[in-house]
Amino acid sequence: MIKFYNTLHNKKEEFYEREKGLVKMYTCGPTVYNFAHIGNFRTYVFEDLLRRYLKYKGYKVIQVMNITDVEDKTIREAKKAGLSLEAYTKKYEKFFFEDLDILGIERAEYYPRATEHIDQMVVIIKKLREQGFTYESEGSIYFDISKFEKYGKLSNIEINETKSGLRYDTDEYEKEDVRDFVLWKAKKGDEPSWNTELGVGRPGWHIECSAMSMHYLGESFDIHTGGVDNMFPHHENEIAQSECCTGKKFVNFWLHSAHLTLKEGKMSKSIGNILNVRQILEKGFSKEALRYFLLSAHYKSPLAYSEEALEAAEKAVTHVNYFRDFIDDFKVGSENKKIAAHIQEGKKGFEDNFDDDLNSAGALGVLFIFIRNINKELSNSSMNAQNKTEILNFLQSVNRVLGVLRENKKDLLDKDIEELIHKREEARKNKDFSLSDTIRNDLLSKGIELEDRKDGTRWIRKK
Ligand code: AMP
Ligand code: ZN
């Protein structure tokens, strides 16, 4: 049984899905006006853990992550750079996907761009207008929060009577300022705009996520996530406009991750205290260490960035990888009856922790105890081939969720060998026999023997 802390009810609740065996989830994605910073990636790694663990438990997952390519900041920065909105945002979108791959974040099923879903947004705004939830001012359309009784339930805010009727045109604002929000903004100056039934203009940020989530997942779905800063006003507004449009409950489980912090507070582009994935790699840390660091604390606990913390993560990742290699290289002997029990205990501990609101910190603790126990066992006794396979399988299954094991050194070697053989073939074609011989001898010194046959070069490992 999995439990998640559901922000909607401020407590841990047993997870249930709407359609048996299928989880539909929406994860608020990047605003592509700059490199995503590692604070953003803390949230994306948490969402990746959530996705991977649901799959580990046998669910099929349909995940949507939007790409916010039109809102105040993308428009402002594109203009500054003298580029079209599309050219500017596509550049950062590309970096975003590269960073996802660096961090081993599994791809979601859909990455819709806001600019490609304007029609769906217009339909929702029209429905809201027909039902009397909106009002207009100078060509812009606003959502009247006093019309939605449940407004503020997610983030536990009170609607202050004196503020009703006040409204916000900007996409983001503070919790103290509870106001009506903009659904459709009338065209201003040379801003990008769309000519629609609502007039010429562009959508507000909040309507984008309602439109894209419901388009791909339906009017009601299972899980919606984001960083804690998304709770108000963004998610509060998403609930208001979606539920008023459909008359149905929008989402059953809302999960919010805590921030990655620096000494100056939350890591954020507006404060300017940001570090991106590439900057961390340039400091010499491995991508696995960065991923490990980001998932090393429970997602609801704040996580403080420091180089010392990354160094500790690097050590931990190396420890797990050394252990895998040690087991891989272990010369097997007789059966070790205790190993199966350690695996069982490790598996239970790992699942108990993840079932309990994705307690990744607890699960890592279990993994290290498991490693210690097996190391102890093997320091004065042996194990057979089956024991070895079972340990490696357990590590692989844990890694399907954690994603912190490096490529197996043997796999890496295989790839390297193929590459060198290819290089040697090229050298022979170019009649560069000295290079070809050097490659053959190098490989031989590493225990790899080549055999040239009519159908190509074969290789065997001699040790
Ligand atoms: P943005 O690109 O600003 O819309 O943010 C993308 C995601 O990153 C959202 O889910 C935010 O809540 C989340 N986020 C932003 N800053 C941080 C931070 N310092 N730590 C963790 N998550 C963050
Ligand atoms: Zn969103």
Tab-separated table of C-alpha atoms and ligand atoms in Angstrom:
chain	number	residue	atom	x	y	z
A	1	MET	CA	0.000	0.000	0.000
A	2	ILE	CA	1.473	3.346	-1.013
A	3	LYS	CA	0.797	6.483	1.013
A	4	PHE	CA	1.353	10.010	-0.201
A	5	TYR	CA	1.155	13.274	1.666
A	6	ASN	CA	-1.780	14.895	-0.078
A	7	THR	CA	-1.539	18.674	0.187
A	8	LEU	CA	-5.246	18.909	-0.549
A	9	HIS	CA	-6.094	17.362	2.843
A	10	ASN	CA	-2.833	18.094	4.640
A	11	LYS	CA	-2.222	14.488	5.551
A	12	LYS	CA	-0.800	11.214	4.351
A	13	GLU	CA	-3.381	9.194	2.490
A	14	GLU	CA	-3.487	5.770	0.939
A	15	PHE	CA	-3.003	6.126	-2.787
A	16	TYR	CA	-5.761	4.953	-5.118
A	17	GLU	CA	-6.005	5.317	-8.863
A	18	ARG	CA	-9.102	6.170	-10.887
A	19	GLU	CA	-8.566	3.428	-13.473
A	20	LYS	CA	-7.164	0.172	-12.192
A	21	GLY	CA	-3.431	-0.140	-12.758
A	22	LEU	CA	-3.128	3.204	-14.529
A	23	VAL	CA	-1.803	6.427	-12.998
A	24	LYS	CA	-2.309	9.703	-14.802
A	25	MET	CA	-0.135	12.483	-13.525
A	26	TYR	CA	0.662	16.071	-14.403
A	27	THR	CA	3.938	17.674	-13.403
A	28	CYS	CA	4.366	21.415	-13.889
A	29	GLY	CA	7.273	21.869	-16.257
A	30	PRO	CA	9.929	24.453	-16.999
A	31	THR	CA	9.457	28.030	-18.013
A	32	VAL	CA	11.956	28.037	-20.838
A	33	TYR	CA	13.584	31.445	-20.516
A	34	ASN	CA	16.900	30.318	-19.064
A	35	PHE	CA	18.696	27.134	-17.997
A	36	ALA	CA	16.658	25.246	-15.432
A	37	HIS	CA	18.592	25.414	-12.139
A	38	ILE	CA	19.325	22.511	-9.816
A	39	GLY	CA	16.467	23.662	-7.545
A	40	ASN	CA	14.076	23.048	-10.422
A	41	PHE	CA	15.780	19.701	-10.921
A	42	ARG	CA	15.214	18.783	-7.308
A	43	THR	CA	11.519	18.896	-8.130
A	44	TYR	CA	11.950	17.068	-11.452
A	45	VAL	CA	14.021	14.336	-9.775
A	46	PHE	CA	11.340	13.941	-7.099
A	47	GLU	CA	8.755	13.572	-9.873
A	48	ASP	CA	11.012	11.056	-11.603
A	49	LEU	CA	11.239	9.027	-8.375
A	50	LEU	CA	7.471	9.121	-8.111
A	51	ARG	CA	7.075	7.936	-11.692
A	52	ARG	CA	9.738	5.246	-11.387
A	53	TYR	CA	8.363	3.916	-8.096
A	54	LEU	CA	4.820	3.708	-9.437
A	55	LYS	CA	6.192	1.710	-12.371
A	56	TYR	CA	8.236	-0.452	-9.991
A	57	LYS	CA	4.952	-1.251	-8.217
A	58	GLY	CA	3.446	-2.361	-11.512
A	59	TYR	CA	1.391	0.690	-12.499
A	60	LYS	CA	1.295	1.997	-16.008
A	61	VAL	CA	2.029	5.711	-15.831
A	62	ILE	CA	0.917	8.451	-18.182
A	63	GLN	CA	2.815	11.607	-17.281
A	64	VAL	CA	2.429	15.021	-18.828
A	65	MET	CA	4.985	17.781	-18.268
A	66	ASN	CA	4.207	21.083	-19.905
A	67	ILE	CA	6.692	23.444	-21.462
A	68	THR	CA	5.774	27.008	-20.516
A	69	ASP	CA	6.913	28.920	-23.567
A	70	VAL	CA	4.583	31.898	-23.309
A	71	GLU	CA	4.236	33.982	-20.153
A	72	ASP	CA	5.657	37.247	-18.828
A	73	LYS	CA	9.278	36.100	-18.450
A	74	THR	CA	9.711	34.273	-21.772
A	75	ILE	CA	8.269	37.289	-23.596
A	76	ARG	CA	10.486	39.744	-21.725
A	77	GLU	CA	13.702	37.751	-22.202
A	78	ALA	CA	13.070	36.921	-25.870
A	79	LYS	CA	12.576	40.604	-26.532
A	80	LYS	CA	15.800	41.476	-24.695
A	81	ALA	CA	17.676	38.902	-26.771
A	82	GLY	CA	16.133	40.251	-29.965
A	83	LEU	CA	14.738	36.831	-30.893
A	84	SER	CA	11.280	35.572	-31.709
A	85	LEU	CA	9.527	33.900	-28.795
A	86	GLU	CA	9.804	30.559	-30.594
A	87	ALA	CA	13.518	30.810	-31.434
A	88	TYR	CA	14.315	31.948	-27.897
A	89	THR	CA	12.309	29.332	-25.998
A	90	LYS	CA	13.307	26.407	-28.259
A	91	LYS	CA	16.936	27.063	-27.368
A	92	TYR	CA	16.263	26.611	-23.638
A	93	GLU	CA	13.882	23.753	-24.258
A	94	LYS	CA	16.727	21.880	-25.958
A	95	PHE	CA	19.041	22.506	-22.974
A	96	PHE	CA	16.271	21.320	-20.680
A	97	PHE	CA	15.976	17.967	-22.434
A	98	GLU	CA	19.753	17.533	-22.447
A	99	ASP	CA	19.817	18.158	-18.691
A	100	LEU	CA	16.998	15.666	-18.132
A	101	ASP	CA	19.127	13.039	-19.870
A	102	ILE	CA	22.238	13.963	-17.888
A	103	LEU	CA	20.315	13.409	-14.664
A	104	GLY	CA	18.826	10.127	-15.861
A	105	ILE	CA	15.278	11.480	-15.609
A	106	GLU	CA	12.911	9.226	-17.541
A	107	ARG	CA	10.981	10.886	-20.301
A	108	ALA	CA	7.317	11.663	-19.644
A	109	GLU	CA	4.764	10.522	-22.206
A	110	TYR	CA	3.928	14.085	-23.278
A	111	TYR	CA	5.713	17.446	-23.239
A	112	PRO	CA	3.103	19.844	-24.626
A	113	ARG	CA	4.061	23.431	-25.381
A	114	ALA	CA	1.664	26.135	-24.224
A	115	THR	CA	1.830	27.950	-27.559
A	116	GLU	CA	0.499	24.846	-29.299
A	117	HIS	CA	-2.581	24.586	-27.054
A	118	ILE	CA	-4.108	28.040	-27.298
A	119	ASP	CA	-7.328	26.591	-28.783
A	120	GLN	CA	-7.872	24.366	-25.746
A	121	MET	CA	-7.341	27.365	-23.441
A	122	VAL	CA	-9.865	29.442	-25.373
A	123	VAL	CA	-12.489	26.683	-25.033
A	124	ILE	CA	-12.087	26.617	-21.236
A	125	ILE	CA	-12.197	30.402	-20.883
A	126	LYS	CA	-15.346	30.531	-23.027
A	127	LYS	CA	-17.019	27.921	-20.823
A	128	LEU	CA	-16.055	29.853	-17.707
A	129	ARG	CA	-17.423	33.037	-19.243
A	130	GLU	CA	-20.717	31.375	-20.208
A	131	GLN	CA	-21.143	30.175	-16.636
A	132	GLY	CA	-20.499	33.596	-15.152
A	133	PHE	CA	-17.147	32.971	-13.472
A	134	THR	CA	-15.349	35.763	-15.308
A	135	TYR	CA	-15.442	39.488	-15.947
A	136	GLU	CA	-13.719	41.668	-18.494
A	137	SER	CA	-11.707	44.818	-18.225
A	138	GLU	CA	-9.998	46.616	-21.096
A	139	GLY	CA	-10.129	43.525	-23.297
A	140	SER	CA	-8.617	41.170	-20.685
A	141	ILE	CA	-10.639	38.427	-18.988
A	142	TYR	CA	-10.330	37.718	-15.261
A	143	PHE	CA	-11.452	34.870	-13.046
A	144	ASP	CA	-13.612	36.109	-10.168
A	145	ILE	CA	-12.362	34.088	-7.188
A	146	SER	CA	-15.363	35.043	-5.050
A	147	LYS	CA	-17.462	32.796	-7.320
A	148	PHE	CA	-15.540	29.674	-6.291
A	149	GLU	CA	-16.329	28.669	-2.746
A	150	LYS	CA	-13.392	26.298	-2.437
A	151	TYR	CA	-10.815	28.924	-3.424
A	152	GLY	CA	-7.832	28.733	-1.051
A	153	LYS	CA	-8.433	25.160	0.138
A	154	LEU	CA	-5.190	23.797	-1.272
A	155	SER	CA	-2.893	26.405	0.210
A	156	ASN	CA	-5.028	27.176	3.270
A	157	ILE	CA	-5.588	30.830	2.617
A	158	GLU	CA	-8.469	33.023	3.578
A	159	ILE	CA	-10.056	35.276	1.036
A	160	ASN	CA	-9.852	38.717	2.499
A	161	GLU	CA	-13.140	40.504	1.914
A	162	THR	CA	-11.452	43.847	1.421
A	163	LYS	CA	-9.408	42.490	-1.452
A	164	SER	CA	-12.186	40.921	-3.460
A	165	GLY	CA	-12.577	42.639	-6.773
A	166	LEU	CA	-8.865	43.476	-6.885
A	167	ARG	CA	-7.069	41.678	-9.612
A	168	TYR	CA	-3.696	40.631	-10.881
A	169	ASP	CA	-2.383	40.850	-14.414
A	170	THR	CA	1.007	39.338	-13.720
A	171	ASP	CA	1.558	35.593	-13.793
A	172	GLU	CA	3.072	35.308	-10.320
A	173	TYR	CA	2.352	36.975	-6.993
A	174	GLU	CA	2.619	36.489	-3.241
A	175	LYS	CA	0.316	34.635	-0.885
A	176	GLU	CA	-0.579	37.823	0.971
A	177	ASP	CA	-2.122	39.105	-2.229
A	178	VAL	CA	-5.154	36.965	-2.857
A	179	ARG	CA	-6.798	38.410	-5.908
A	180	ASP	CA	-8.676	37.677	-9.070
A	181	PHE	CA	-6.344	36.376	-11.740
A	182	VAL	CA	-6.083	36.884	-15.425
A	183	LEU	CA	-7.209	34.179	-17.860
A	184	TRP	CA	-6.741	36.093	-21.087
A	185	LYS	CA	-4.573	39.170	-21.555
A	186	ALA	CA	-5.472	41.726	-24.206
A	187	LYS	CA	-2.580	42.381	-26.587
A	188	LYS	CA	-0.089	44.940	-25.268
A	189	GLY	CA	2.342	46.689	-27.627
A	190	ASP	CA	4.306	44.260	-29.758
A	191	GLU	CA	3.849	41.244	-27.455
A	192	PRO	CA	3.173	37.911	-29.187
A	193	SER	CA	-0.568	37.431	-29.545
A	194	TRP	CA	-3.219	35.163	-30.977
A	195	ASN	CA	-6.359	36.248	-32.750
A	196	THR	CA	-9.114	34.180	-31.117
A	197	GLU	CA	-12.810	34.332	-30.295
A	198	LEU	CA	-11.779	36.033	-27.052
A	199	GLY	CA	-10.079	38.839	-28.955
A	200	VAL	CA	-6.438	39.427	-29.794
A	201	GLY	CA	-4.193	38.551	-26.894
A	202	ARG	CA	-2.458	35.751	-25.050
A	203	PRO	CA	-3.277	33.373	-22.220
A	204	GLY	CA	-2.418	33.898	-18.562
A	205	TRP	CA	0.039	31.344	-17.165
A	206	HIS	CA	-2.405	29.428	-14.940
A	207	ILE	CA	-4.903	28.516	-17.662
A	208	GLU	CA	-2.107	26.881	-19.631
A	209	CYS	CA	-1.689	24.028	-17.154
A	210	SER	CA	-5.443	23.435	-16.802
A	211	ALA	CA	-5.811	23.214	-20.574
A	212	MET	CA	-2.839	20.951	-21.204
A	213	SER	CA	-3.492	18.622	-18.275
A	214	MET	CA	-7.153	18.096	-19.140
A	215	HIS	CA	-6.403	17.746	-22.849
A	216	TYR	CA	-4.038	14.798	-22.285
A	217	LEU	CA	-5.352	13.277	-19.058
A	218	GLY	CA	-9.071	14.058	-18.976
A	219	GLU	CA	-11.174	16.336	-16.777
A	220	SER	CA	-10.223	14.400	-13.634
A	221	PHE	CA	-6.949	12.599	-13.001
A	222	ASP	CA	-4.849	11.064	-10.247
A	223	ILE	CA	-1.764	13.099	-9.314
A	224	HIS	CA	-0.603	16.674	-9.802
A	225	THR	CA	2.805	17.802	-8.566
A	226	GLY	CA	5.141	20.761	-8.440
A	227	GLY	CA	7.466	22.592	-6.115
A	228	VAL	CA	5.910	24.148	-3.032
A	229	ASP	CA	6.055	27.621	-4.623
A	230	ASN	CA	3.589	26.409	-7.233
A	231	MET	CA	0.916	25.740	-4.619
A	232	PHE	CA	-0.193	29.360	-4.470
A	233	PRO	CA	-1.355	30.960	-6.641
A	234	HIS	CA	-0.661	28.598	-9.560
A	235	HIS	CA	-2.244	25.350	-8.369
A	236	GLU	CA	-4.982	27.119	-6.453
A	237	ASN	CA	-5.926	28.877	-9.680
A	238	GLU	CA	-5.686	25.679	-11.707
A	239	ILE	CA	-8.202	24.028	-9.377
A	240	ALA	CA	-10.554	27.015	-9.519
A	241	GLN	CA	-10.677	27.326	-13.290
A	242	SER	CA	-10.725	23.559	-13.993
A	243	GLU	CA	-13.427	22.671	-11.465
A	244	CYS	CA	-15.614	25.635	-12.406
A	245	CYS	CA	-15.279	24.688	-16.075
A	246	THR	CA	-16.156	20.991	-15.720
A	247	GLY	CA	-18.115	20.832	-12.460
A	248	LYS	CA	-15.915	17.842	-11.542
A	249	LYS	CA	-13.115	17.233	-9.087
A	250	PHE	CA	-9.911	18.101	-10.911
A	251	VAL	CA	-7.201	16.044	-9.143
A	252	ASN	CA	-7.233	13.502	-6.308
A	253	PHE	CA	-3.647	13.782	-5.044
A	254	TRP	CA	-1.549	16.951	-4.898
A	255	LEU	CA	2.127	16.428	-4.037
A	256	HIS	CA	4.527	19.314	-3.444
A	257	SER	CA	8.276	19.153	-2.995
A	258	ALA	CA	10.244	21.422	-0.688
A	259	HIS	CA	12.871	23.776	-2.014
A	260	LEU	CA	16.520	23.393	-2.611
A	261	THR	CA	18.108	26.205	-0.628
A	262	LEU	CA	21.343	28.117	-0.486
A	263	LYS	CA	22.573	30.352	2.328
A	264	GLU	CA	20.545	33.194	0.821
A	265	GLY	CA	17.347	31.142	0.923
A	266	LYS	CA	15.439	29.418	-1.870
A	267	MET	CA	17.461	28.855	-5.036
A	268	SER	CA	15.672	31.019	-7.546
A	269	LYS	CA	16.258	32.762	-10.816
A	270	SER	CA	14.816	36.001	-9.465
A	271	ILE	CA	17.241	36.094	-6.473
A	272	GLY	CA	20.045	35.135	-8.851
A	273	ASN	CA	21.626	32.520	-6.521
A	274	ILE	CA	21.366	29.773	-9.067
A	275	LEU	CA	23.531	26.911	-10.243
A	276	ASN	CA	22.661	24.780	-13.207
A	277	VAL	CA	23.462	21.158	-13.996
A	278	ARG	CA	26.380	22.025	-16.272
A	279	GLN	CA	28.004	24.228	-13.638
A	280	ILE	CA	27.929	21.343	-11.171
A	281	LEU	CA	29.583	18.998	-13.692
A	282	GLU	CA	32.201	21.666	-14.424
A	283	LYS	CA	33.091	21.626	-10.739
A	284	GLY	CA	34.086	17.980	-11.297
A	285	PHE	CA	31.122	16.239	-9.704
A	286	SER	CA	29.577	13.294	-11.526
A	287	LYS	CA	26.022	13.341	-12.849
A	288	GLU	CA	25.188	10.371	-10.610
A	289	ALA	CA	26.410	12.294	-7.559
A	290	LEU	CA	24.183	15.249	-8.438
A	291	ARG	CA	21.171	12.989	-8.887
A	292	TYR	CA	22.017	11.208	-5.630
A	293	PHE	CA	22.318	14.517	-3.788
A	294	LEU	CA	18.943	15.719	-5.089
A	295	LEU	CA	17.143	12.560	-3.973
A	296	SER	CA	19.075	12.032	-0.753
A	297	ALA	CA	16.546	13.941	1.379
A	298	HIS	CA	12.838	13.225	1.608
A	299	TYR	CA	11.110	15.395	-0.983
A	300	LYS	CA	9.167	17.340	1.646
A	301	SER	CA	12.261	18.295	3.642
A	302	PRO	CA	14.249	21.329	2.559
A	303	LEU	CA	17.612	20.391	1.087
A	304	ALA	CA	20.597	22.726	1.448
A	305	TYR	CA	23.135	22.942	-1.329
A	306	SER	CA	26.821	22.851	-0.463
A	307	GLU	CA	29.909	21.437	-2.112
A	308	GLU	CA	30.463	19.314	0.993
A	309	ALA	CA	27.032	17.743	0.503
A	310	LEU	CA	27.889	16.983	-3.118
A	311	GLU	CA	31.223	15.497	-2.059
A	312	ALA	CA	29.380	13.241	0.381
A	313	ALA	CA	26.995	12.243	-2.429
A	314	GLU	CA	29.951	11.444	-4.694
A	315	LYS	CA	31.400	9.164	-1.993
A	316	ALA	CA	28.059	7.437	-1.468
A	317	VAL	CA	27.556	6.818	-5.183
A	318	THR	CA	31.099	5.492	-5.516
A	319	HIS	CA	30.495	3.166	-2.578
A	320	VAL	CA	27.364	1.674	-4.186
A	321	ASN	CA	29.105	1.318	-7.547
A	322	TYR	CA	32.210	-0.286	-6.028
A	323	PHE	CA	29.972	-2.746	-4.273
A	324	ARG	CA	28.234	-3.653	-7.546
A	325	ASP	CA	31.614	-4.142	-9.258
A	326	PHE	CA	32.937	-6.139	-6.313
A	327	ILE	CA	29.963	-8.525	-6.557
A	328	ASP	CA	30.258	-8.651	-10.327
A	329	ASP	CA	33.919	-9.699	-10.129
A	330	PHE	CA	33.471	-12.084	-7.198
A	331	LYS	CA	34.856	-15.566	-7.889
A	332	VAL	CA	31.996	-17.809	-6.852
A	333	GLY	CA	32.267	-20.865	-4.627
A	334	SER	CA	29.758	-22.592	-2.387
A	335	GLU	CA	26.250	-21.405	-1.543
A	336	ASN	CA	25.791	-18.828	1.215
A	337	LYS	CA	22.484	-19.422	2.958
A	338	LYS	CA	22.381	-16.002	4.638
A	339	ILE	CA	22.383	-13.979	1.456
A	340	ALA	CA	18.760	-14.653	0.495
A	341	ALA	CA	17.633	-13.397	3.922
A	342	HIS	CA	19.643	-10.182	3.538
A	343	ILE	CA	18.088	-9.593	0.132
A	344	GLN	CA	14.600	-10.175	1.467
A	345	GLU	CA	15.205	-7.779	4.318
A	346	GLY	CA	16.699	-5.189	1.960
A	347	LYS	CA	13.781	-5.438	-0.462
A	348	LYS	CA	11.238	-5.070	2.322
A	349	GLY	CA	13.045	-2.097	3.842
A	350	PHE	CA	13.370	-0.419	0.476
A	351	GLU	CA	9.681	-0.853	-0.364
A	352	ASP	CA	8.449	0.063	3.120
A	353	ASN	CA	10.292	3.351	2.861
A	354	PHE	CA	9.139	4.178	-0.640
A	355	ASP	CA	5.557	3.138	0.187
A	356	ASP	CA	5.701	5.663	3.001
A	357	ASP	CA	5.415	8.860	0.950
A	358	LEU	CA	8.513	8.132	-1.141
A	359	ASN	CA	10.972	8.187	1.719
A	360	SER	CA	14.085	8.095	-0.429
A	361	ALA	CA	16.360	9.003	2.493
A	362	GLY	CA	15.135	5.978	4.456
A	363	ALA	CA	15.460	3.719	1.410
A	364	LEU	CA	19.077	4.779	0.895
A	365	GLY	CA	19.748	3.964	4.551
A	366	VAL	CA	18.395	0.459	3.937
A	367	LEU	CA	20.595	0.056	0.866
A	368	PHE	CA	23.728	0.923	2.842
A	369	ILE	CA	22.849	-1.506	5.609
A	370	PHE	CA	22.329	-4.178	2.941
A	371	ILE	CA	25.759	-3.453	1.438
A	372	ARG	CA	27.379	-3.585	4.864
A	373	ASN	CA	25.700	-6.916	5.658
A	374	ILE	CA	26.746	-8.541	2.392
A	375	ASN	CA	30.295	-7.223	2.654
A	376	LYS	CA	30.489	-8.700	6.139
A	377	GLU	CA	29.166	-12.052	4.898
A	378	LEU	CA	31.669	-12.210	2.067
A	379	SER	CA	34.639	-11.152	4.156
A	380	ASN	CA	34.929	-14.623	5.640
A	381	SER	CA	32.731	-16.888	3.516
A	382	SER	CA	31.840	-17.453	-0.099
A	383	MET	CA	28.711	-17.448	-2.257
A	384	ASN	CA	27.575	-19.356	-5.331
A	385	ALA	CA	26.528	-18.118	-8.784
A	386	GLN	CA	22.869	-17.967	-7.811
A	387	ASN	CA	23.611	-15.823	-4.734
A	388	LYS	CA	25.608	-13.509	-6.939
A	389	THR	CA	22.850	-13.205	-9.545
A	390	GLU	CA	20.283	-12.508	-6.835
A	391	ILE	CA	22.365	-9.708	-5.326
A	392	LEU	CA	22.945	-8.144	-8.738
A	393	ASN	CA	19.229	-8.440	-9.586
A	394	PHE	CA	18.286	-6.769	-6.320
A	395	LEU	CA	20.691	-3.905	-7.024
A	396	GLN	CA	19.259	-3.534	-10.518
A	397	SER	CA	15.673	-3.437	-9.252
A	398	VAL	CA	16.542	-0.806	-6.628
A	399	ASN	CA	18.326	1.140	-9.310
A	400	ARG	CA	15.240	1.116	-11.548
A	401	VAL	CA	13.924	3.621	-8.996
A	402	LEU	CA	17.084	5.374	-7.778
A	403	GLY	CA	19.035	5.526	-11.041
A	404	VAL	CA	22.424	6.030	-9.371
A	405	LEU	CA	24.412	3.062	-10.675
A	406	ARG	CA	26.963	3.904	-13.304
A	407	GLU	CA	27.157	1.863	-16.453
A	408	ASN	CA	28.579	-1.510	-15.676
A	409	LYS	CA	32.305	-1.409	-16.296
A	410	LYS	CA	32.086	-4.550	-18.461
A	411	ASP	CA	29.377	-2.970	-20.676
A	412	LEU	CA	31.505	0.085	-20.988
A	413	LEU	CA	34.448	-2.010	-21.990
A	414	ASP	CA	32.389	-3.824	-24.644
A	415	LYS	CA	31.396	-0.505	-26.164
A	416	ASP	CA	34.988	0.724	-26.038
A	417	ILE	CA	36.186	-2.438	-27.757
A	418	GLU	CA	33.634	-2.112	-30.559
A	419	GLU	CA	34.689	1.477	-31.047
A	420	LEU	CA	38.366	0.569	-31.235
A	421	ILE	CA	37.685	-2.248	-33.698
A	422	HIS	CA	35.816	0.235	-35.858
A	423	LYS	CA	38.749	2.652	-35.649
A	424	ARG	CA	41.128	-0.158	-36.644
A	425	GLU	CA	38.990	-1.053	-39.655
A	426	GLU	CA	39.071	2.574	-40.763
A	427	ALA	CA	42.854	2.610	-40.300
A	428	ARG	CA	43.242	-0.538	-42.424
A	429	LYS	CA	41.034	0.920	-45.139
A	430	ASN	CA	43.318	3.957	-45.147
A	431	LYS	CA	46.335	1.636	-45.279
A	432	ASP	CA	47.496	3.055	-41.921
A	433	PHE	CA	48.844	-0.329	-40.781
A	434	SER	CA	50.888	1.118	-37.990
A	435	LEU	CA	47.749	2.550	-36.304
A	436	SER	CA	45.917	-0.690	-36.983
A	437	ASP	CA	48.707	-2.695	-35.281
A	438	THR	CA	48.863	-0.312	-32.344
A	439	ILE	CA	45.152	-0.793	-31.723
A	440	ARG	CA	45.470	-4.591	-31.994
A	441	ASN	CA	48.411	-4.654	-29.539
A	442	ASP	CA	46.729	-2.269	-27.120
A	443	LEU	CA	43.680	-4.482	-27.014
A	444	LEU	CA	45.820	-7.588	-26.595
A	445	SER	CA	47.580	-6.028	-23.616
A	446	LYS	CA	44.127	-5.623	-22.055
A	447	GLY	CA	43.306	-9.283	-22.667
A	448	ILE	CA	41.228	-8.759	-25.802
A	449	GLU	CA	42.196	-10.941	-28.780
A	450	LEU	CA	41.066	-10.054	-32.279
A	451	GLU	CA	40.347	-12.510	-35.043
A	452	ASP	CA	39.981	-11.138	-38.579
A	453	ARG	CA	37.484	-13.143	-40.591
A	454	LYS	CA	35.795	-12.730	-43.932
A	455	ASP	CA	32.622	-11.504	-42.250
A	456	GLY	CA	34.459	-8.961	-40.079
A	457	THR	CA	36.567	-8.845	-36.948
A	458	ARG	CA	35.593	-10.938	-33.960
A	459	TRP	CA	36.990	-10.460	-30.476
A	460	ILE	CA	37.304	-12.585	-27.373
A	461	ARG	CA	38.219	-11.766	-23.807
A	462	LYS	CA	41.232	-13.828	-22.757
A	463	LYS	CA	40.973	-13.083	-19.002
B	1	AMP	P1	9.629	27.287	-13.012
B	1	AMP	O1	10.476	27.008	-14.235
B	1	AMP	O2	10.105	28.451	-12.220
B	1	AMP	O3	8.156	27.355	-13.353
B	1	AMP	O4	9.807	26.051	-12.027
B	1	AMP	C1	9.735	24.718	-12.428
B	1	AMP	C2	9.560	23.802	-11.231
B	1	AMP	O5	10.654	23.924	-10.309
B	1	AMP	C3	8.304	24.115	-10.416
B	1	AMP	O6	7.700	22.886	-10.025
B	1	AMP	C4	8.831	24.869	-9.225
B	1	AMP	O7	7.984	24.749	-8.113
B	1	AMP	C5	10.159	24.175	-8.979
B	1	AMP	N1	11.159	24.986	-8.243
B	1	AMP	C6	11.526	26.265	-8.455
B	1	AMP	N2	12.505	26.647	-7.587
B	1	AMP	C7	12.800	25.554	-6.819
B	1	AMP	C8	13.740	25.278	-5.755
B	1	AMP	N3	14.599	26.170	-5.311
B	1	AMP	N4	13.726	24.029	-5.213
B	1	AMP	C9	12.871	23.079	-5.663
B	1	AMP	N5	11.977	23.266	-6.664
B	1	AMP	C10	11.935	24.480	-7.249
B	2	ZN	ZN	1.656	24.400	-13.960
